[in-house]
Amino acid sequence: MDQLQQVDQYFTNHREKHLEEMKEFLAIPSISSLSEHKPDMQTAADYLANLLEKAGMENVQVQPTPGHPVVTAEWLHAEGRPTVLVYGHYDVQPVDPIELWDTEPFKPEIRDNKIYARGSSDDKGQVFMHVKVLEALLQTEGKLPVNVKVIFEGEEEIGSVHLDQFIADHKEELATDVVLISDTALYGPGKPAVCYALRGLAGIEITVKGSKRDLHSGVYGGGVQNPIHALADLLSSFHDEHGTISVEGFYDSVRPLTDEERATYAELDFSEEDIKEETGVKELFGEEGFSYLEQTSARPTLEVNGVFGGFSGEGIKTVLPAQAGAKITCRLVPDQDPDEIVRLLRKHIEANKPAGVDVEVAEFDKGKPFITPMDHPLIQAAGRSYETQYDAKTAYVREGGSIPIVSTFDEILGAPVVMMGFALSTENIHAPNEHFHLENFDKGLRVVSDYFHEIKDYKK
C-alpha cells in the first residue's frame, strides 16, 4: 500500500470521528461582527489550536491581535522541499433571519450527506478539512511531503481588519513558496475549479441630508428638497441604461482578459438559463458587450446594497425625511486600486449632488484585486490533484467575490496563491440553512493530500 492509499484508508477509518469533531467545531458561534460573541471567538481559536496539536503540528499558538486571535502552527522538517502556507478563517456571518433556518444554526445536523450549520461551507468546514489532511499525513507517514505553515484568522467576515499588520509583523515566520486557500467554490457539482483571480472591493456609505428634522409633507412638500428624491437621482447617475458604470475614469485601469482566458471561458459548460432558474429572474442584465461570466468575474461592478430613509412601517406617514442614505460596494478587477476608485466615487458624487442637500461619504471595506498567472506550475498542479478524485476536467476560473487578504499575501510574502475550494455556490453561504456537501469534504481531503505530494519537487 503506497502513502496516499494509506492516507485514503485513514480517512475512511476515521470518518465518523472526524464528523463528530467537525460538529463540535461548527457548534461554536464564532460570529466576528457581534461583540457578544467575542468569548466564542476565543473558544473557537482554542479549539482549532487543540485540533492542530493533536494532528501533530508544532509550535501551535493562539496569537492575540487588537481584534480576534490568529491561530498559527508549523511543521518544517521536509528539507529541500517547498513550504506551503495554509490559510483559512474560523469566523462566520450572523445567522439572521433566524426564523428561516430549518434547524438551529449552531446545532450541526447531517441530512442527505450534507452538514447543516453556520460556517459549514464558509469556511470552518474547509478549514477543518485541511487540519485533518495534516493529521492523516502525519499519522500515517510520520511526516509531511512538504513543509507546512498554518495561519487561521477570526476576522475575514469583517474585512480581515488586523491581519495585514499581523502578516507584516510576522513576515519572516510566514515566509513561504505558496499560499494554499480553500475558501472558494467548485465550478459546479462534480466539476472542480482552481480560482486564479479574485475581484477586489471598495465600499462606501452615502448620507444625503436636507432639513434639520423630519418635516410635514403637506406643509413643506414641494418647497424643500426631499433627501430620498435626491438620493434616487444620485444613485441613478452611477449607471447608464446599458449597465455601464458612468463614473468618469472608473474603467481606466481595468486589465482586459487575454485571448487564452477568453478561450477558457468559452470552453466552460455554462448555461444562462440555469442562472435564471437558480436566481428566479426572468432575464439577466449587466454591462453591455460582455458575457455573464465576464460580467460576474472579470469586470468591475458598482452595486447598491441597501437604501434607507423616511418611514417604512405599516400604513403611511406623511413625512418629508431629514435624511436618506445608501450603502454601495464596488467589485474591482486587476489593476484597479480601491483608494483611487473611492476618490473617483467622491468626485462623481460631488459633481452630481442634487440642489438643496448636503452629501456625506463614509468609507468602509477595501481590498485589492488579485491574479496569479493561469499557467503557473502550482496552479496547474492543483488541477491535476483535483482530477484524481473528480471525473471531470478542472476549470480555471476567476472568482467574482473578494478575499481581501489574498493580495496582502501576494504583496508582503511575494508568494503565488492557489485557491482550491470545495464548496458549492448553492450551499447558502451567508444565508439561512448553510450547508456543506460531505461528498466534497471527503474528496477534498484526498485532493489536498495529493496536492502536497504533487508539489513536493517544486522549485522556484
PDB file of C-alpha atoms in Angstrom, residues 52 57-58 71-76 82-87 134 144 146-152 170-180 413 452:
ATOM      1  CA  LEU A  52      -3.680  21.170  15.263  1.00  0.00           C
ATOM      2  CA  MET A  57       1.675  20.164  14.166  1.00  0.00           C
ATOM      3  CA  GLU A  58       4.346  22.036  16.092  1.00  0.00           C
ATOM      4  CA  VAL A  71      -4.030  30.637  15.122  1.00  0.00           C
ATOM      5  CA  THR A  72      -0.621  29.613  13.769  1.00  0.00           C
ATOM      6  CA  ALA A  73       1.281  26.337  13.581  1.00  0.00           C
ATOM      7  CA  GLU A  74       4.098  24.753  11.576  1.00  0.00           C
ATOM      8  CA  TRP A  75       5.891  21.563  10.593  1.00  0.00           C
ATOM      9  CA  LEU A  76       9.258  22.307   8.954  1.00  0.00           C
ATOM     10  CA  PRO A  82       8.891  23.718  -0.732  1.00  0.00           C
ATOM     11  CA  THR A  83       6.928  25.416   2.029  1.00  0.00           C
ATOM     12  CA  VAL A  84       3.141  25.740   1.910  1.00  0.00           C
ATOM     13  CA  LEU A  85       1.265  28.320   3.985  1.00  0.00           C
ATOM     14  CA  VAL A  86      -2.317  27.148   4.570  1.00  0.00           C
ATOM     15  CA  TYR A  87      -4.780  29.991   5.223  1.00  0.00           C
ATOM     16  CA  LEU A 134      -2.255  17.275   8.074  1.00  0.00           C
ATOM     17  CA  LEU A 144       4.682  15.691   5.629  1.00  0.00           C
ATOM     18  CA  VAL A 146       6.360  19.425   2.152  1.00  0.00           C
ATOM     19  CA  ASN A 147       6.967  21.999   4.850  1.00  0.00           C
ATOM     20  CA  VAL A 148       3.701  23.439   6.128  1.00  0.00           C
ATOM     21  CA  LYS A 149       2.804  26.598   7.998  1.00  0.00           C
ATOM     22  CA  VAL A 150      -0.743  27.399   9.072  1.00  0.00           C
ATOM     23  CA  ILE A 151      -2.490  30.721   9.653  1.00  0.00           C
ATOM     24  CA  PHE A 152      -6.175  30.732  10.538  1.00  0.00           C
ATOM     25  CA  HIS A 170       5.480  38.197  11.111  1.00  0.00           C
ATOM     26  CA  LYS A 171       6.786  38.289   7.552  1.00  0.00           C
ATOM     27  CA  GLU A 172       9.833  36.107   8.247  1.00  0.00           C
ATOM     28  CA  GLU A 173       7.904  33.485  10.232  1.00  0.00           C
ATOM     29  CA  LEU A 174       5.280  33.267   7.458  1.00  0.00           C
ATOM     30  CA  ALA A 175       7.732  33.146   4.532  1.00  0.00           C
ATOM     31  CA  THR A 176       6.537  30.540   2.047  1.00  0.00           C
ATOM     32  CA  ASP A 177       6.728  29.270  -1.515  1.00  0.00           C
ATOM     33  CA  VAL A 178       2.957  29.107  -1.979  1.00  0.00           C
ATOM     34  CA  VAL A 179      -0.220  30.066  -0.113  1.00  0.00           C
ATOM     35  CA  LEU A 180      -2.980  27.452  -0.208  1.00  0.00           C
ATOM     36  CA  LEU A 413       5.127  37.431   1.162  1.00  0.00           C
ATOM     37  CA  PHE A 452       1.090  18.153  -1.102  1.00  0.00           C
TER      38      PHE A 452
END
